[in-house]
Each structure stands twice: as C-alpha cells, then as structure tokens.
Amino acid sequence: MSMFDYFVEYGTRKQRQGSPQVEQASSIRLQAARAIGGCLRHHREVYGLVQIPRYLLEAVNNSCLVLITDLSNEESQGYFRETCLYLVAMKRRLSSVKEMIEKIECLVGVGTFSIAVGLTQLDVCEPSSPG
C-alpha cells in the first residue's frame, strides 16, 4: 500500500489519469486493505483487543485510509469498522494513534468514525465466545 502512494506521487500526471496500471494498483491496494481487515476481524474474535502487537499500527492505519475510499461498499464498511476498533484500542497505549484517528475523523466525519466504533463497544476488550 505504501508503494502505491510512491507510484502515484512520482508518476507523471498523464500516466496517472485513467492509466490501467494505476487502476490495477488501486484495485490491488483495496484488496490488500480488505485482506488486512479480515485478518484483524479474526484476530479480534479470537484474542480480543486487549493485547495488540505494536507492529500492526502502520498496517491498520494504512488499511483504514484505503478503505475510506470504498465506504460505499458494504464489505469495505465492515473492514473499515475493524480498523477503527483497532485504532481506538491502540490509542490507549500509543499516543501517536490520537493523531491518526483525528485525521480519519476529518476525512469521514466524527459521526461516521463514532458509529463505526460505537456499534461494537462491548466487543472492544472481550473476544467473542465460540458458538
């Protein structure tokens, strides 16, 4: 996902507009963000959100920013919700996460972010029970 930003930023304007390579890179980036969202959902269901490895922060934040571009898609909305839950849980331990959340709130609106997190507030610290 980070390479996509480099690709778009340093490509010429003509190459970026309507380029099949840019379209393909965008699609791959969205697929990667959804895959990360799916992994986060599985991790949350199994382990909860109490102990989240610090090394996941960049992947979670980047995935959240990518998923913002596809919030009209229901599947992407679910994965966006997962990334938001992780950011809120990590905010308790890492001060840099507050700025990330504020950036996301500016992009989607505080209400959208709050709804994404608030719908499952009970699940934030507890893994779901099997069944």
PDB file of C-alpha atoms in Angstrom:
ATOM      1  CA  MET A   1       0.000   0.000   0.000  1.00  0.00           C
ATOM      2  CA  SER A   2       2.887   2.354   0.723  1.00  0.00           C
ATOM      3  CA  MET A   3       4.365   1.704  -2.702  1.00  0.00           C
ATOM      4  CA  PHE A   4       1.086   2.811  -4.295  1.00  0.00           C
ATOM      5  CA  ASP A   5       1.480   6.291  -2.835  1.00  0.00           C
ATOM      6  CA  TYR A   6       5.018   6.449  -4.203  1.00  0.00           C
ATOM      7  CA  PHE A   7       3.835   5.211  -7.598  1.00  0.00           C
ATOM      8  CA  VAL A   8       1.092   7.815  -7.862  1.00  0.00           C
ATOM      9  CA  GLU A   9       3.118  10.677  -6.413  1.00  0.00           C
ATOM     10  CA  TYR A  10       6.119  10.266  -8.706  1.00  0.00           C
ATOM     11  CA  GLY A  11       4.350   9.217 -11.890  1.00  0.00           C
ATOM     12  CA  THR A  12       3.592  11.896 -14.438  1.00  0.00           C
ATOM     13  CA  ARG A  13       0.110  13.380 -14.492  1.00  0.00           C
ATOM     14  CA  LYS A  14      -0.576  11.833 -17.897  1.00  0.00           C
ATOM     15  CA  GLN A  15       0.407   8.380 -16.633  1.00  0.00           C
ATOM     16  CA  ARG A  16      -1.831   8.692 -13.578  1.00  0.00           C
ATOM     17  CA  GLN A  17      -5.075   9.739 -15.249  1.00  0.00           C
ATOM     18  CA  GLY A  18      -7.016   6.701 -16.427  1.00  0.00           C
ATOM     19  CA  SER A  19      -3.923   4.555 -16.608  1.00  0.00           C
ATOM     20  CA  PRO A  20      -4.597   0.801 -16.492  1.00  0.00           C
ATOM     21  CA  GLN A  21      -1.561   0.443 -14.233  1.00  0.00           C
ATOM     22  CA  VAL A  22      -2.962   2.932 -11.730  1.00  0.00           C
ATOM     23  CA  GLU A  23      -6.373   1.248 -11.851  1.00  0.00           C
ATOM     24  CA  GLN A  24      -4.766  -2.143 -11.275  1.00  0.00           C
ATOM     25  CA  ALA A  25      -2.603  -0.801  -8.441  1.00  0.00           C
ATOM     26  CA  SER A  26      -5.681   0.790  -6.821  1.00  0.00           C
ATOM     27  CA  SER A  27      -7.561  -2.487  -7.041  1.00  0.00           C
ATOM     28  CA  ILE A  28      -4.675  -4.448  -5.540  1.00  0.00           C
ATOM     29  CA  ARG A  29      -4.304  -1.881  -2.756  1.00  0.00           C
ATOM     30  CA  LEU A  30      -8.015  -2.178  -1.901  1.00  0.00           C
ATOM     31  CA  GLN A  31      -7.812  -5.986  -1.944  1.00  0.00           C
ATOM     32  CA  ALA A  32      -4.834  -5.822   0.434  1.00  0.00           C
ATOM     33  CA  ALA A  33      -6.689  -3.460   2.794  1.00  0.00           C
ATOM     34  CA  ARG A  34      -9.707  -5.788   2.816  1.00  0.00           C
ATOM     35  CA  ALA A  35      -7.473  -8.798   3.491  1.00  0.00           C
ATOM     36  CA  ILE A  36      -5.874  -6.976   6.418  1.00  0.00           C
ATOM     37  CA  GLY A  37      -9.349  -6.074   7.685  1.00  0.00           C
ATOM     38  CA  GLY A  38     -10.328  -9.745   7.525  1.00  0.00           C
ATOM     39  CA  CYS A  39      -7.226 -10.759   9.462  1.00  0.00           C
ATOM     40  CA  LEU A  40      -7.957  -8.098  12.068  1.00  0.00           C
ATOM     41  CA  ARG A  41     -11.519  -9.370  12.447  1.00  0.00           C
ATOM     42  CA  HIS A  42     -10.262 -12.910  13.003  1.00  0.00           C
ATOM     43  CA  HIS A  43      -7.649 -11.700  15.499  1.00  0.00           C
ATOM     44  CA  ARG A  44     -10.288  -9.730  17.423  1.00  0.00           C
ATOM     45  CA  GLU A  45     -12.705 -12.662  17.509  1.00  0.00           C
ATOM     46  CA  VAL A  46     -10.021 -15.000  18.844  1.00  0.00           C
ATOM     47  CA  TYR A  47      -7.941 -12.745  21.110  1.00  0.00           C
ATOM     48  CA  GLY A  48      -9.975  -9.606  21.700  1.00  0.00           C
ATOM     49  CA  LEU A  49      -8.404  -6.184  21.587  1.00  0.00           C
ATOM     50  CA  VAL A  50      -6.544  -6.167  24.878  1.00  0.00           C
ATOM     51  CA  GLN A  51      -3.112  -7.107  23.565  1.00  0.00           C
ATOM     52  CA  ILE A  52      -2.456  -5.824  20.076  1.00  0.00           C
ATOM     53  CA  PRO A  53       1.083  -6.017  18.736  1.00  0.00           C
ATOM     54  CA  ARG A  54       2.541  -2.561  18.161  1.00  0.00           C
ATOM     55  CA  TYR A  55       3.898  -3.568  14.759  1.00  0.00           C
ATOM     56  CA  LEU A  56       0.324  -3.729  13.407  1.00  0.00           C
ATOM     57  CA  LEU A  57      -0.206   0.022  13.802  1.00  0.00           C
ATOM     58  CA  GLU A  58       1.041   1.123  10.378  1.00  0.00           C
ATOM     59  CA  ALA A  59      -0.841  -1.644   8.556  1.00  0.00           C
ATOM     60  CA  VAL A  60      -4.046  -0.857  10.463  1.00  0.00           C
ATOM     61  CA  ASN A  61      -3.788   2.879   9.781  1.00  0.00           C
ATOM     62  CA  ASN A  62      -2.913   2.453   6.090  1.00  0.00           C
ATOM     63  CA  SER A  63      -5.740  -0.050   5.617  1.00  0.00           C
ATOM     64  CA  CYS A  64      -8.200   2.304   7.267  1.00  0.00           C
ATOM     65  CA  LEU A  65      -7.165   5.148   4.960  1.00  0.00           C
ATOM     66  CA  VAL A  66      -7.523   2.918   1.892  1.00  0.00           C
ATOM     67  CA  LEU A  67     -10.924   1.597   2.972  1.00  0.00           C
ATOM     68  CA  ILE A  68     -12.217   5.167   3.346  1.00  0.00           C
ATOM     69  CA  THR A  69     -12.119   5.398  -0.441  1.00  0.00           C
ATOM     70  CA  ASP A  70     -14.580   2.492  -0.751  1.00  0.00           C
ATOM     71  CA  LEU A  71     -17.111   3.102   2.037  1.00  0.00           C
ATOM     72  CA  SER A  72     -19.983   2.789  -0.426  1.00  0.00           C
ATOM     73  CA  ASN A  73     -19.207  -0.950  -0.453  1.00  0.00           C
ATOM     74  CA  GLU A  74     -20.747  -2.892   2.450  1.00  0.00           C
ATOM     75  CA  GLU A  75     -17.806  -5.287   2.717  1.00  0.00           C
ATOM     76  CA  SER A  76     -15.367  -2.376   2.935  1.00  0.00           C
ATOM     77  CA  GLN A  77     -17.548  -0.771   5.620  1.00  0.00           C
ATOM     78  CA  GLY A  78     -17.136  -3.872   7.784  1.00  0.00           C
ATOM     79  CA  TYR A  79     -13.381  -3.883   7.344  1.00  0.00           C
ATOM     80  CA  PHE A  80     -13.263  -0.135   7.989  1.00  0.00           C
ATOM     81  CA  ARG A  81     -15.065  -0.812  11.266  1.00  0.00           C
ATOM     82  CA  GLU A  82     -12.430  -3.375  12.224  1.00  0.00           C
ATOM     83  CA  THR A  83      -9.577  -0.976  11.547  1.00  0.00           C
ATOM     84  CA  CYS A  84     -11.326   1.754  13.562  1.00  0.00           C
ATOM     85  CA  LEU A  85     -11.787  -0.605  16.510  1.00  0.00           C
ATOM     86  CA  TYR A  86      -8.099  -1.454  16.445  1.00  0.00           C
ATOM     87  CA  LEU A  87      -7.073   2.198  16.326  1.00  0.00           C
ATOM     88  CA  VAL A  88      -9.258   3.026  19.327  1.00  0.00           C
ATOM     89  CA  ALA A  89      -7.847   0.071  21.262  1.00  0.00           C
ATOM     90  CA  MET A  90      -4.267   1.060  20.388  1.00  0.00           C
ATOM     91  CA  LYS A  91      -4.930   4.682  21.336  1.00  0.00           C
ATOM     92  CA  ARG A  92      -4.860   3.646  24.979  1.00  0.00           C
ATOM     93  CA  ARG A  93      -1.210   2.588  24.689  1.00  0.00           C
ATOM     94  CA  LEU A  94       0.247   4.711  21.899  1.00  0.00           C
ATOM     95  CA  SER A  95      -0.054   8.490  21.888  1.00  0.00           C
ATOM     96  CA  SER A  96       0.608   8.756  18.129  1.00  0.00           C
ATOM     97  CA  VAL A  97      -2.676   6.981  17.390  1.00  0.00           C
ATOM     98  CA  LYS A  98      -4.689  10.004  18.524  1.00  0.00           C
ATOM     99  CA  GLU A  99      -3.412  11.994  15.527  1.00  0.00           C
ATOM    100  CA  MET A 100      -4.222   9.108  13.184  1.00  0.00           C
ATOM    101  CA  ILE A 101      -7.786   8.960  14.487  1.00  0.00           C
ATOM    102  CA  GLU A 102      -8.176  12.731  14.156  1.00  0.00           C
ATOM    103  CA  LYS A 103      -7.039  12.542  10.514  1.00  0.00           C
ATOM    104  CA  ILE A 104      -9.561   9.787   9.794  1.00  0.00           C
ATOM    105  CA  GLU A 105     -12.318  11.736  11.559  1.00  0.00           C
ATOM    106  CA  CYS A 106     -11.515  14.751   9.360  1.00  0.00           C
ATOM    107  CA  LEU A 107     -11.792  12.582   6.245  1.00  0.00           C
ATOM    108  CA  VAL A 108     -15.019  10.732   7.086  1.00  0.00           C
ATOM    109  CA  GLY A 109     -16.543  12.877   9.814  1.00  0.00           C
ATOM    110  CA  VAL A 110     -16.534  12.317  13.545  1.00  0.00           C
ATOM    111  CA  GLY A 111     -20.014  10.798  13.390  1.00  0.00           C
ATOM    112  CA  THR A 112     -19.024   8.125  10.869  1.00  0.00           C
ATOM    113  CA  PHE A 113     -15.987   7.154  12.912  1.00  0.00           C
ATOM    114  CA  SER A 114     -18.007   7.085  16.154  1.00  0.00           C
ATOM    115  CA  ILE A 115     -20.707   4.934  14.590  1.00  0.00           C
ATOM    116  CA  ALA A 116     -18.090   2.501  13.270  1.00  0.00           C
ATOM    117  CA  VAL A 117     -16.578   2.137  16.731  1.00  0.00           C
ATOM    118  CA  GLY A 118     -19.707   2.569  18.858  1.00  0.00           C
ATOM    119  CA  LEU A 119     -21.689  -0.264  17.288  1.00  0.00           C
ATOM    120  CA  THR A 120     -19.457  -2.833  18.939  1.00  0.00           C
ATOM    121  CA  GLN A 121     -18.167  -1.032  22.015  1.00  0.00           C
ATOM    122  CA  LEU A 122     -18.833  -4.159  24.108  1.00  0.00           C
ATOM    123  CA  ASP A 123     -16.553  -6.202  21.862  1.00  0.00           C
ATOM    124  CA  VAL A 124     -13.574  -3.869  22.202  1.00  0.00           C
ATOM    125  CA  CYS A 125     -11.919  -5.688  25.110  1.00  0.00           C
ATOM    126  CA  GLU A 126     -13.518  -9.116  25.034  1.00  0.00           C
ATOM    127  CA  PRO A 127     -13.101 -11.881  22.477  1.00  0.00           C
ATOM    128  CA  SER A 128     -16.386 -13.282  21.235  1.00  0.00           C
ATOM    129  CA  SER A 129     -17.433 -16.578  22.733  1.00  0.00           C
ATOM    130  CA  PRO A 130     -17.397 -19.591  20.414  1.00  0.00           C
ATOM    131  CA  GLY A 131     -20.742 -20.818  19.399  1.00  0.00           C
TER     132      GLY A 131
END
